[in-house]
Structures are given as C-alpha cells and as structure tokens.
PDB file of C-alpha atoms and ligand atoms in Angstrom:
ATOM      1  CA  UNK M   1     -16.476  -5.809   6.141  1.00 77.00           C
ATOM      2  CA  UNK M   2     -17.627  -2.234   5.408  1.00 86.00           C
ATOM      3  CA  UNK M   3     -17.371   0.433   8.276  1.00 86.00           C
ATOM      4  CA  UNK M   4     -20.285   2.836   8.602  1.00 86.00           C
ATOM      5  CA  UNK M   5     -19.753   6.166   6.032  1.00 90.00           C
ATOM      6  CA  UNK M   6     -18.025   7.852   8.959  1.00 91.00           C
ATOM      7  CA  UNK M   7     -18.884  11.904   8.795  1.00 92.00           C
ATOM      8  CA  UNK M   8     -17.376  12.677  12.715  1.00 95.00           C
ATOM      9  CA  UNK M   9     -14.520  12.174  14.840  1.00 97.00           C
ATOM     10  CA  UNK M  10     -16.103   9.492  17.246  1.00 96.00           C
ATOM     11  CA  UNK M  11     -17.253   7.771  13.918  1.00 96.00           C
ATOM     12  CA  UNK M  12     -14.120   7.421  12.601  1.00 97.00           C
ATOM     13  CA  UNK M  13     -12.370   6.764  16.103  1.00 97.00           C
ATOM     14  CA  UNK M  14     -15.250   3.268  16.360  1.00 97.00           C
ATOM     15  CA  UNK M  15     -14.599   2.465  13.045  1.00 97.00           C
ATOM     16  CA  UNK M  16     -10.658   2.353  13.427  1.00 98.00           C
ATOM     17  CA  UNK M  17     -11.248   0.575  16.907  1.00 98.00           C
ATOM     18  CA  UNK M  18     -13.345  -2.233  14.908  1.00 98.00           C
ATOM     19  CA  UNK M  19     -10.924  -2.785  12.024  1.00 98.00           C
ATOM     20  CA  UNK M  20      -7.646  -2.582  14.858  1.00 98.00           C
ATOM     21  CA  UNK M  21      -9.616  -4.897  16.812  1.00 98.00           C
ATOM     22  CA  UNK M  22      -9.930  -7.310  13.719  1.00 98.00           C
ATOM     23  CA  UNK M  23      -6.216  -7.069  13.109  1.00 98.00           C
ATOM     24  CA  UNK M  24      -5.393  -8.340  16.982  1.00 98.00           C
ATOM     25  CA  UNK M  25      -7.665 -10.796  16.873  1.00 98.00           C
ATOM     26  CA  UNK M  26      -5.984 -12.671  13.513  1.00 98.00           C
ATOM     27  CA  UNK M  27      -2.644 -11.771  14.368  1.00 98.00           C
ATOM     28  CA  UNK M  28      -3.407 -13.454  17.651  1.00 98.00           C
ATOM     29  CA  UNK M  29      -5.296 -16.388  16.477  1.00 98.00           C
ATOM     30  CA  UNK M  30      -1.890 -17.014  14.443  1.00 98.00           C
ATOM     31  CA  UNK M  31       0.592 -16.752  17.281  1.00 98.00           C
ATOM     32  CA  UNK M  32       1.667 -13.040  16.079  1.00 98.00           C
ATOM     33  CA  UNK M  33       2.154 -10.142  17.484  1.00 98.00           C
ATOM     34  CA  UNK M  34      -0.574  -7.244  16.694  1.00 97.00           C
ATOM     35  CA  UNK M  35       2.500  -4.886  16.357  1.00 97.00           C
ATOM     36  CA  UNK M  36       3.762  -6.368  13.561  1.00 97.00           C
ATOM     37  CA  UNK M  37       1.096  -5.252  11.304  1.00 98.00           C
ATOM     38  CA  UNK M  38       0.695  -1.907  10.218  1.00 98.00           C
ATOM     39  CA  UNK M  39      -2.800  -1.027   9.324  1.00 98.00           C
ATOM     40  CA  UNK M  40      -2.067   1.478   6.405  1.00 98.00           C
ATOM     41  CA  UNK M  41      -5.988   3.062   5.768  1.00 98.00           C
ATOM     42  CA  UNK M  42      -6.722   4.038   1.979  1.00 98.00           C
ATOM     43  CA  UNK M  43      -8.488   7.333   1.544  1.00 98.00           C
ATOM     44  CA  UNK M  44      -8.912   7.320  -2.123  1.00 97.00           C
ATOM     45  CA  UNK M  45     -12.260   9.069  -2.873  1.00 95.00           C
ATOM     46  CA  UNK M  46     -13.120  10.496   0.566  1.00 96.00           C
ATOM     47  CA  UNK M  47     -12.802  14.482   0.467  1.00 96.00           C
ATOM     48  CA  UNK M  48     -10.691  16.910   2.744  1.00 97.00           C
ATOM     49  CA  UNK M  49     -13.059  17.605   4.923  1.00 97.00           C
ATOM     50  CA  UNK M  50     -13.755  14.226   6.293  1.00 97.00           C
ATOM     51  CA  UNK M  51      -9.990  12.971   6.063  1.00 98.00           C
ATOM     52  CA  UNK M  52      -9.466  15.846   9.074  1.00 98.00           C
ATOM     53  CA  UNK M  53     -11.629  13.652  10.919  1.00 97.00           C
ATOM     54  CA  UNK M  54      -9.642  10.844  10.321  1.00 98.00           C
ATOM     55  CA  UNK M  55      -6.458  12.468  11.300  1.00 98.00           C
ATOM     56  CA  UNK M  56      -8.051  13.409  14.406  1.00 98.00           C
ATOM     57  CA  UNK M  57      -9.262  10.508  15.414  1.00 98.00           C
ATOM     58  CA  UNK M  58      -5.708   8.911  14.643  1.00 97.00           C
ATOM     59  CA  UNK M  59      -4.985   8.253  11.303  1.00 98.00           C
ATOM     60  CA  UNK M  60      -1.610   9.580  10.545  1.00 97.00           C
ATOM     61  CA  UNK M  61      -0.388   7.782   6.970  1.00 98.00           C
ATOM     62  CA  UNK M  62      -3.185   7.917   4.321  1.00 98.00           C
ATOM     63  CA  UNK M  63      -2.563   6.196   1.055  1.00 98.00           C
ATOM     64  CA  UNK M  64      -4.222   7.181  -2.592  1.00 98.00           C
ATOM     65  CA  UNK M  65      -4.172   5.161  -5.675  1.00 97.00           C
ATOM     66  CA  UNK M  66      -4.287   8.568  -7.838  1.00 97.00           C
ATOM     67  CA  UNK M  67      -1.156  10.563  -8.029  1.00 97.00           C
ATOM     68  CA  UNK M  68      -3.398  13.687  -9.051  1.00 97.00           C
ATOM     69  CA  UNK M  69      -5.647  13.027  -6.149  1.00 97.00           C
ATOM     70  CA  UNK M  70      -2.550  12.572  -3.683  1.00 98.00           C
ATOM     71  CA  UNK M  71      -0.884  15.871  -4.382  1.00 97.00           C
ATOM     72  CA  UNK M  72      -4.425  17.562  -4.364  1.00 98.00           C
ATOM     73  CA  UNK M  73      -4.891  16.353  -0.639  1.00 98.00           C
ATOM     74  CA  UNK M  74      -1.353  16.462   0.402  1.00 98.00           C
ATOM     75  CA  UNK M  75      -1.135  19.709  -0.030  1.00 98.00           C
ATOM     76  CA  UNK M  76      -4.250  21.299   1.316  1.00 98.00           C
ATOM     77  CA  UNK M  77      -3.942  19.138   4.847  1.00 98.00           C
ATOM     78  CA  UNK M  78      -0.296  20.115   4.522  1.00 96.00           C
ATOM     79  CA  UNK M  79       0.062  21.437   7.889  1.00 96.00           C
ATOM     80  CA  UNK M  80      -1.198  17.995   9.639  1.00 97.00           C
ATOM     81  CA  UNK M  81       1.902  16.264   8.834  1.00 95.00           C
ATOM     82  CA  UNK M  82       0.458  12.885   7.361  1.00 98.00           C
ATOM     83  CA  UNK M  83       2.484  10.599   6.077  1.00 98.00           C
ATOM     84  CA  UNK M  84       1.163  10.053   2.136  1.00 98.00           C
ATOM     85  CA  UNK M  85       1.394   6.572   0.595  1.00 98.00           C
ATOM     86  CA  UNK M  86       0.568   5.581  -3.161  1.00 98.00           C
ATOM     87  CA  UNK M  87      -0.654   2.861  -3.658  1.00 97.00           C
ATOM     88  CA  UNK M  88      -2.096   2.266  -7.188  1.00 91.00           C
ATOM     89  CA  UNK M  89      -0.957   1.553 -10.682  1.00 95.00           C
ATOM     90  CA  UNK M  90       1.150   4.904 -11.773  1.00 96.00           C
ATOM     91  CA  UNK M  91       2.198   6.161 -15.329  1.00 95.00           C
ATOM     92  CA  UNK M  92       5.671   7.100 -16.255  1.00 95.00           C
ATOM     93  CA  UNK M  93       4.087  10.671 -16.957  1.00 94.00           C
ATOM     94  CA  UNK M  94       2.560  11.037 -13.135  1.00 95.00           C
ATOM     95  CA  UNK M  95       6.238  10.441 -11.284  1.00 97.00           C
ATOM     96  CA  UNK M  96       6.295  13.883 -10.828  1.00 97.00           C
ATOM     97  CA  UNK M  97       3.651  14.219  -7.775  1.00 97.00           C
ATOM     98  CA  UNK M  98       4.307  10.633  -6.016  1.00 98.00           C
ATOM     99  CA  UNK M  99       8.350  11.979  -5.784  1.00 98.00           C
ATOM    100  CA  UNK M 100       7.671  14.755  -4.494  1.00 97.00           C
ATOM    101  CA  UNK M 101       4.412  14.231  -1.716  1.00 97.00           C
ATOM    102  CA  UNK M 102       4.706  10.635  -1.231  1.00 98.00           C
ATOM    103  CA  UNK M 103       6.697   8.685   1.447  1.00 98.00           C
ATOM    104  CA  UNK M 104       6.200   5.200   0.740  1.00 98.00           C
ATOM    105  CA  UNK M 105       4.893   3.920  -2.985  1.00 98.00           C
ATOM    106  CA  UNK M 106       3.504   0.561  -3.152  1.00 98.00           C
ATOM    107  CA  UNK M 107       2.660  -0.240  -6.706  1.00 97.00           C
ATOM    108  CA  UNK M 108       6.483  -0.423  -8.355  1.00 98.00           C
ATOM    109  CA  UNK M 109       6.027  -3.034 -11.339  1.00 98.00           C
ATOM    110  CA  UNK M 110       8.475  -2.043 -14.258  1.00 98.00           C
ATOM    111  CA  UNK M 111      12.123  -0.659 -14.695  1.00 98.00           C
ATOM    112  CA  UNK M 112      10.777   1.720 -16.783  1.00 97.00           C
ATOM    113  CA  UNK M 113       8.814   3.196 -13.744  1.00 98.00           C
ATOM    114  CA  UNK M 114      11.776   3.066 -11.373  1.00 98.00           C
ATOM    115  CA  UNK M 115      14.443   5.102 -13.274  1.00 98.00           C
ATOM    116  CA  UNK M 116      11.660   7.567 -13.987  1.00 98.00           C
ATOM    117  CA  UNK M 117      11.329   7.720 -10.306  1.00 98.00           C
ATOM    118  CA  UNK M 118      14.797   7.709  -9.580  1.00 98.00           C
ATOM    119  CA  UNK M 119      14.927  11.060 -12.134  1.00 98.00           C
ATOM    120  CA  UNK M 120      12.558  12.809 -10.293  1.00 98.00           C
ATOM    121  CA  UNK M 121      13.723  11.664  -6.433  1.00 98.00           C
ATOM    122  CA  UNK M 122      17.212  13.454  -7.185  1.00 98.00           C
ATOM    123  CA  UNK M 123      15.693  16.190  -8.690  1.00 97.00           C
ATOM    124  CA  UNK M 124      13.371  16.648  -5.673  1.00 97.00           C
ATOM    125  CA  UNK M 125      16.259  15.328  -3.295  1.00 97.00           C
ATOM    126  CA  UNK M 126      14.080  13.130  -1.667  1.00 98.00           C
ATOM    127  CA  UNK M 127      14.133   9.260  -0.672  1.00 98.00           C
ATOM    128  CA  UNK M 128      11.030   7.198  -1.369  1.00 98.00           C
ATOM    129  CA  UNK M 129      10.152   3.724   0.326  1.00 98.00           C
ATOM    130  CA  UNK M 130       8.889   1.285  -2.164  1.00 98.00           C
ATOM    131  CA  UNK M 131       6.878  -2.078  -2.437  1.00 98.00           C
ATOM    132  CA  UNK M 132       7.219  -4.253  -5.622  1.00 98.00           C
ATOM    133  CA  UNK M 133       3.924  -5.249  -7.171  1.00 98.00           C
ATOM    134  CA  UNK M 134       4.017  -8.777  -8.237  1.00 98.00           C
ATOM    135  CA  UNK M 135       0.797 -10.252  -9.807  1.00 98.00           C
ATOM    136  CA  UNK M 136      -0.218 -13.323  -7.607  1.00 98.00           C
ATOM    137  CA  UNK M 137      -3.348 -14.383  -9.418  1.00 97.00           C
ATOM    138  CA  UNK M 138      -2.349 -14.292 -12.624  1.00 96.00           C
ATOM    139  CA  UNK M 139      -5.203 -12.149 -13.560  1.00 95.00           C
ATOM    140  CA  UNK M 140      -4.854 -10.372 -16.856  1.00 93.00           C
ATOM    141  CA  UNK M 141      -6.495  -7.122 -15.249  1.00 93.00           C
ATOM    142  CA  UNK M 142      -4.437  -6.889 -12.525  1.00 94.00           C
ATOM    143  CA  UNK M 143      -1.246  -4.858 -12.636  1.00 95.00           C
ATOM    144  CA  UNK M 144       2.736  -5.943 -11.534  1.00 98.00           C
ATOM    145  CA  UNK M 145       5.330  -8.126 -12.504  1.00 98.00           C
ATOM    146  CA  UNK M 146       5.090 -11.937 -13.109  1.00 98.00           C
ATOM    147  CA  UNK M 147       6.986 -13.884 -10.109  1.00 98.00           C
ATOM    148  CA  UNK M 148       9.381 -14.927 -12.716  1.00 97.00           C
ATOM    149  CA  UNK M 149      10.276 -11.608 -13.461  1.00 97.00           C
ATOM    150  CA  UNK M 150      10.869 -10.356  -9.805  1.00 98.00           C
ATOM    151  CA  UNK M 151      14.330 -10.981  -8.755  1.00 98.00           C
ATOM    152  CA  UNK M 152      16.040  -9.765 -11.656  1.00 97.00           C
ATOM    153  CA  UNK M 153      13.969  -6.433 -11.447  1.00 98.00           C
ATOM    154  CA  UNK M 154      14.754  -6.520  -7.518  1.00 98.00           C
ATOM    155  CA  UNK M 155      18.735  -6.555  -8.414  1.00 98.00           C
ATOM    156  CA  UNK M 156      17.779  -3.192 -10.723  1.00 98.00           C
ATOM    157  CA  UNK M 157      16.389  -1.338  -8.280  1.00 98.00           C
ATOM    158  CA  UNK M 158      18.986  -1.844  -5.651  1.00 97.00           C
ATOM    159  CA  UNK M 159      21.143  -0.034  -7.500  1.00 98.00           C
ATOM    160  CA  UNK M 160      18.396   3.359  -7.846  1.00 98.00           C
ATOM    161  CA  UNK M 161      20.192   5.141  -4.436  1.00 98.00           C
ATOM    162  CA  UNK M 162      16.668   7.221  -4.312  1.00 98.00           C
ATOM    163  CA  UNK M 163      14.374   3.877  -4.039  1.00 98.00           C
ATOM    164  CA  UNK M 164      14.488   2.096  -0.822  1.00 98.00           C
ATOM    165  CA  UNK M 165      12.729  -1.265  -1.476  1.00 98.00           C
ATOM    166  CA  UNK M 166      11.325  -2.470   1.912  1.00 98.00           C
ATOM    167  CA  UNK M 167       8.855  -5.331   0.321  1.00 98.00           C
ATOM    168  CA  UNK M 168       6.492  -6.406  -1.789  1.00 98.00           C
ATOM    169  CA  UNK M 169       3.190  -5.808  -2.584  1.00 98.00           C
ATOM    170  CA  UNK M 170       0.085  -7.655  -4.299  1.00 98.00           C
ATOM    171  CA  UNK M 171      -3.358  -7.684  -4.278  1.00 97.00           C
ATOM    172  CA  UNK M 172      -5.451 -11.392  -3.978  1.00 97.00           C
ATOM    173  CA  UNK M 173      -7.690 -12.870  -6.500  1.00 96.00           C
ATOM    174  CA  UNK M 174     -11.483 -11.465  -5.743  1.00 92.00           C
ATOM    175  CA  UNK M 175     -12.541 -14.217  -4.735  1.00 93.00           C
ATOM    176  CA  UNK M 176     -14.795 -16.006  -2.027  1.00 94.00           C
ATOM    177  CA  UNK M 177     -12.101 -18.830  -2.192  1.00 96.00           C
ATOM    178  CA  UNK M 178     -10.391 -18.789   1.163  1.00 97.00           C
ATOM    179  CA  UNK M 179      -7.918 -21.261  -0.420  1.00 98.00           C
ATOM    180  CA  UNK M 180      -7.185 -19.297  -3.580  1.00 98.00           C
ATOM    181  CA  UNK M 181      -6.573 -16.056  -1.687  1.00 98.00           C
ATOM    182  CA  UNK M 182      -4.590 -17.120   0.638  1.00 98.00           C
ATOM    183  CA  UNK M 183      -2.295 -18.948  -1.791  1.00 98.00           C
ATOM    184  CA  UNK M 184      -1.902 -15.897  -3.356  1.00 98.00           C
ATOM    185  CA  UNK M 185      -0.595 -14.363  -0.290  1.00 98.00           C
ATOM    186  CA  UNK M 186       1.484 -17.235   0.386  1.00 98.00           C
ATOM    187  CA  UNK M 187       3.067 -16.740  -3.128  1.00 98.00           C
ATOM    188  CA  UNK M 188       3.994 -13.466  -2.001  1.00 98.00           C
ATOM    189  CA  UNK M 189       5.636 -14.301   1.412  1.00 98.00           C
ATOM    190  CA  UNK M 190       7.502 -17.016  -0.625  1.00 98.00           C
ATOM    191  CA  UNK M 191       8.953 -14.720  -3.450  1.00 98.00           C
ATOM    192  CA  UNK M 192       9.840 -11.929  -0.371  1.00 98.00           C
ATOM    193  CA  UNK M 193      12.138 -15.458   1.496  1.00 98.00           C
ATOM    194  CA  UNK M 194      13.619 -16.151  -1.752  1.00 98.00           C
ATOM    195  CA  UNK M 195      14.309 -12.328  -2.392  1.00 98.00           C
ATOM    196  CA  UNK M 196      16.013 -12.346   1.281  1.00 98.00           C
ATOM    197  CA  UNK M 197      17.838 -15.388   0.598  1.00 98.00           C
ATOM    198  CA  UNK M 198      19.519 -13.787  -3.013  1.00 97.00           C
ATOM    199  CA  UNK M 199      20.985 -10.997  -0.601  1.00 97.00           C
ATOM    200  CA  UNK M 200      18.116  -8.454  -0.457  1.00 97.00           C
ATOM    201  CA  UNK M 201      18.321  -8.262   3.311  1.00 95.00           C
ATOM    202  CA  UNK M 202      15.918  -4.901   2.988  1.00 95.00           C
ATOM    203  CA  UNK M 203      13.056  -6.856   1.341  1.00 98.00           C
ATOM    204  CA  UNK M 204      11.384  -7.960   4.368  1.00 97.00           C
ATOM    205  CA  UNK M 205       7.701  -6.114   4.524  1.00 98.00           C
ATOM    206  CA  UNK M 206       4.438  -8.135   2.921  1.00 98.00           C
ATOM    207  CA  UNK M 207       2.013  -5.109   1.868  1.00 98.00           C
ATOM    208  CA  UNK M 208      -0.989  -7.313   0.962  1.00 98.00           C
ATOM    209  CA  UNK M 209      -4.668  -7.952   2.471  1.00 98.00           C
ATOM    210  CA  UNK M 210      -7.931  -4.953   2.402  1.00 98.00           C
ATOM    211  CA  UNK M 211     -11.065  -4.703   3.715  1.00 97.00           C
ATOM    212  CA  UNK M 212     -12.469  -8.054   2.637  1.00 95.00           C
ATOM    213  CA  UNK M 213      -9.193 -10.451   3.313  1.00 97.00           C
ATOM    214  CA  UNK M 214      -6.994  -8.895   5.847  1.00 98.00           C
ATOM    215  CA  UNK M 215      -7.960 -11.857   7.678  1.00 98.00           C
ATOM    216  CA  UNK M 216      -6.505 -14.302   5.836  1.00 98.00           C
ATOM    217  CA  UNK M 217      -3.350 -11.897   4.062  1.00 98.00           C
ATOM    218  CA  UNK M 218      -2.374 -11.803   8.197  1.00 98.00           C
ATOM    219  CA  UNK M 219      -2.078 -15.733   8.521  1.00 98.00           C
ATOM    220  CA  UNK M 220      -0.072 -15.658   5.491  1.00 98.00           C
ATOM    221  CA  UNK M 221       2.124 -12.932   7.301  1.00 98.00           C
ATOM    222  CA  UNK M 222       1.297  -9.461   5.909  1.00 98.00           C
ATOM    223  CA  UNK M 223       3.136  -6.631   7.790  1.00 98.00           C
ATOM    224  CA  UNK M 224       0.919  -3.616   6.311  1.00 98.00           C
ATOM    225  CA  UNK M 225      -3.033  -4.012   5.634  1.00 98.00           C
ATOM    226  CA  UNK M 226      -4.303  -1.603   3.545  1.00 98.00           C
ATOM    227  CA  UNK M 227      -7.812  -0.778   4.443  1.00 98.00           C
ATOM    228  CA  UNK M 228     -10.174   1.511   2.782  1.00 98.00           C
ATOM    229  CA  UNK M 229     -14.099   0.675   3.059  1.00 97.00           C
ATOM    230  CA  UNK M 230     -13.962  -0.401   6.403  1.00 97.00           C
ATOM    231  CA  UNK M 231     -12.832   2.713   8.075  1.00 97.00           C
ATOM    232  CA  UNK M 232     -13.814   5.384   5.513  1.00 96.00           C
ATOM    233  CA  UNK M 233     -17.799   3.978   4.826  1.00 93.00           C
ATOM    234  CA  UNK M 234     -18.813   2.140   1.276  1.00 91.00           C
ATOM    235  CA  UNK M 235     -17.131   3.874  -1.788  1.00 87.00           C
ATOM    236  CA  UNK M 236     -19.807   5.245  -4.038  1.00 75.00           C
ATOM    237  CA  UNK M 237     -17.748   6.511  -6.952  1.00 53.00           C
ATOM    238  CA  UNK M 238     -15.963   3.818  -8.796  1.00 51.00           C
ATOM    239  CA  UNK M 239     -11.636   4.045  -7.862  1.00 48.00           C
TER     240      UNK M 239
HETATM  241  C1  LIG T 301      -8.745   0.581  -2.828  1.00 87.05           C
HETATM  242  C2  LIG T 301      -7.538  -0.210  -2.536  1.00 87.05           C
HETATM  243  C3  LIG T 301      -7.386  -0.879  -1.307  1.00 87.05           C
HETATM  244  C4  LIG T 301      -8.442  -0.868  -0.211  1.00 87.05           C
HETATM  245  O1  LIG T 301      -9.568  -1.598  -0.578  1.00 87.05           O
HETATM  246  P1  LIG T 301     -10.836  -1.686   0.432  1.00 87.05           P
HETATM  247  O2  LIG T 301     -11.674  -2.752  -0.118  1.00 87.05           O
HETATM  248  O3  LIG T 301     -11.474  -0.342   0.387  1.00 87.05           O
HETATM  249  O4  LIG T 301     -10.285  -1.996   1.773  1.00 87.05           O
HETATM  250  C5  LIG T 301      -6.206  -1.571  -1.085  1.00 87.05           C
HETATM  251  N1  LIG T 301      -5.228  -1.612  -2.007  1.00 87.05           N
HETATM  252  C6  LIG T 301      -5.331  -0.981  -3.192  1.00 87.05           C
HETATM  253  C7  LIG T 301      -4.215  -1.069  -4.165  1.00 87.05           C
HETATM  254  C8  LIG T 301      -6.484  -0.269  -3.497  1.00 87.05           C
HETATM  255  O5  LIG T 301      -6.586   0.358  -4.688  1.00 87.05           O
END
C-alpha cells in the first residue's frame, strides 16, 4: 500500500500510475466510472523540492493537514499554480492561512470553526469549498461531529455565503476489519442521502478512503481519495 520514497519525476509519474491504476480497477470492479473519483494526493511532510517533482509528473491539487505547513509550501511553489487543499483538524486561531491559500478544506467539524472562517473569507474576499467531518467510528481520538449532530450544523453553514459545502468527509476506523471500515464509509454515504434529501442539493461529494482503504471507501462510493504514502514513499516523521 506504500509507494516507493519517490526522489524523481519518473518515480513519482510510476507511483501515480500504480495508485490511478488501483482506483480504475475498484471503481470498475463496482460498476463505476474511474472519473468519478478524484484522487486528491496528501503531501504533508514531503519538502519543496520533491513536491516539484510531483507537480511535474502531474499532480496539480496537493492537500496538507498543517495550516502552517500549507502556507509555507503554497507560497514558495506559488508560481506552479496548485490547487491547495486542507485537510486536517484546524484551530480557530490558524483560519487565517487555510482562507487565504486554500481552495477546498476538508476537516469542517464545529460552528465555531465556520464563522471564524467565514470572518476571514470576506476579509480575504475569497470562496472556500468545504467537506464536513463527521466521526464514523466513534473513536474518541478522532476529530468531527457526531452523525447526530450533522444536519443541524449543515443548515448553519448554508447560510456562511463564503463556505461552499460540497460533501462530507471522514476518516475509517484503523482497522484490518473489511466489515468495520466499510460500514464506516457506508455511514457516511448514508448521512450525505439524508443531507440531500433535507434540501442540501450541494452536499453530494464523499471525501473518504487513503492509502490503506481506498479500496473499499470506493465500493462504498467515495468521490475524492486522499492518498499520501502511496505516491509520496513511507512517512518517517510522525503527521
Ligand atoms: C495523512 C492523511 C491522509 C493520507 O494518509 P495515507 O495513509 O498517507 O494515504 C488522508 N487523510 C488525512 C486527513 C490525513 O491526515
């Protein structure tokens, strides 16, 4: 499930071939289309100088799950154009740098979080595109909101004209239990019907599967896989 610790453009080109070539192959063996799922890479750890390779070899959206670490890369590969993603748990007091380099945010769990984006979106007079984080395992240490709690934080945030919610967002049990992940994920696709069915036509995207379980988050119908370890090589440092 881990890619070699690419360090060149052809590396990095094989690796994304192999994972891309994983994605087909489950969306297929499901009766989907490859196109519908986005492979979104995570790049949190890996320095500058080997995310260039990346971009050349195709990568063109890079997610972080450290705001400091996203505005540190975003703007020293400024002039390649990537499209920035965060993706981690974020602090009230770190709005500042996801507002103003990222594009899409996948980790929005409390209203507390959203109007202090919303503050800092109109400042910057940008739009950001955002996935809920709900908690599907019920895991202590994982972040997001309950199920319960979703669709009366979903009707909040439709009215934040700087958010765009496009889906949700969780991340599986870790857990060799092919039936326990992929209820998680099921959970998910449920909660994103039910939040389409109350009227929240825009709620349509699934953000959920990684290295280890895209396999299975793409039966239960994720539309972005977000992949770290197996393009960008084993990550050393703990993220
Ligand atoms: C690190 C991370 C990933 C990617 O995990 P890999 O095992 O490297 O594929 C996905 N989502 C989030 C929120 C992460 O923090």
């Amino acid at each position: 499930m881990t890619g070699v610790l690419a360090n060149s453009v052809e590396e990095f080109a094989a690796n994304l071939s192999a994972v891309s070539a994983r994605i087909e192959a489950a969306a297929r063996s499901v009766g989907r289309q490859p196109e519908e799922v986005r492979l979104l890479p995570v790049s949190k750890t890996v320095p500058v100088d080997r995310l260039r390779m990346a971009v050349a070899a195709g990568m063109t959206q890079l997610a972080e799950n450290k705001a400091q670490e996203l505005a540190l890369k975003a703007s020293q590969m400024a002039e390649l154009g990537v499209r920035w993603c965060a993706i981690g748990h974020l602090q009230t007091n770190k709005v500042r740098e996801v507002a103003r380099y990222a594009t899409e945010f996948h980790a929005l769990d409390s209203t507390r979080l959203a109007d202090a984006l919303q503050r800092r979106l109109e400042a910057e007079g940008r739009v950001l595109e955002v996935f809920v984080q709900v908690n599907t395992s019920g895991e202590e240490t994982k972040s997001g909101l309950a199920p319960g709690e979703l669709a009366h934080h979903l009707d909040h945030f439709a009215t934040l004209p700087n958010l765009r919610v496009r889906g949700l967002m969780t991340l599986a049990a870790n857990s060799p239990d092919e039936a326990v992940v992929r209820g998680n994920f099921a959970l998910l696709r449920s909660l994103r019907d039910a939040a389409v069915a109350a009227g929240h036509q825009r709620v349509r995207e699934l953000s959920m599967g990684m290295s280890g379980d895209l396999e299975w988050a793409i039966a239960e119908g994720a539309t972005t896989v977000r992949v770290g370890q197996a393009l960008f090589g084993a990550r050393t440092a703990v993220a």
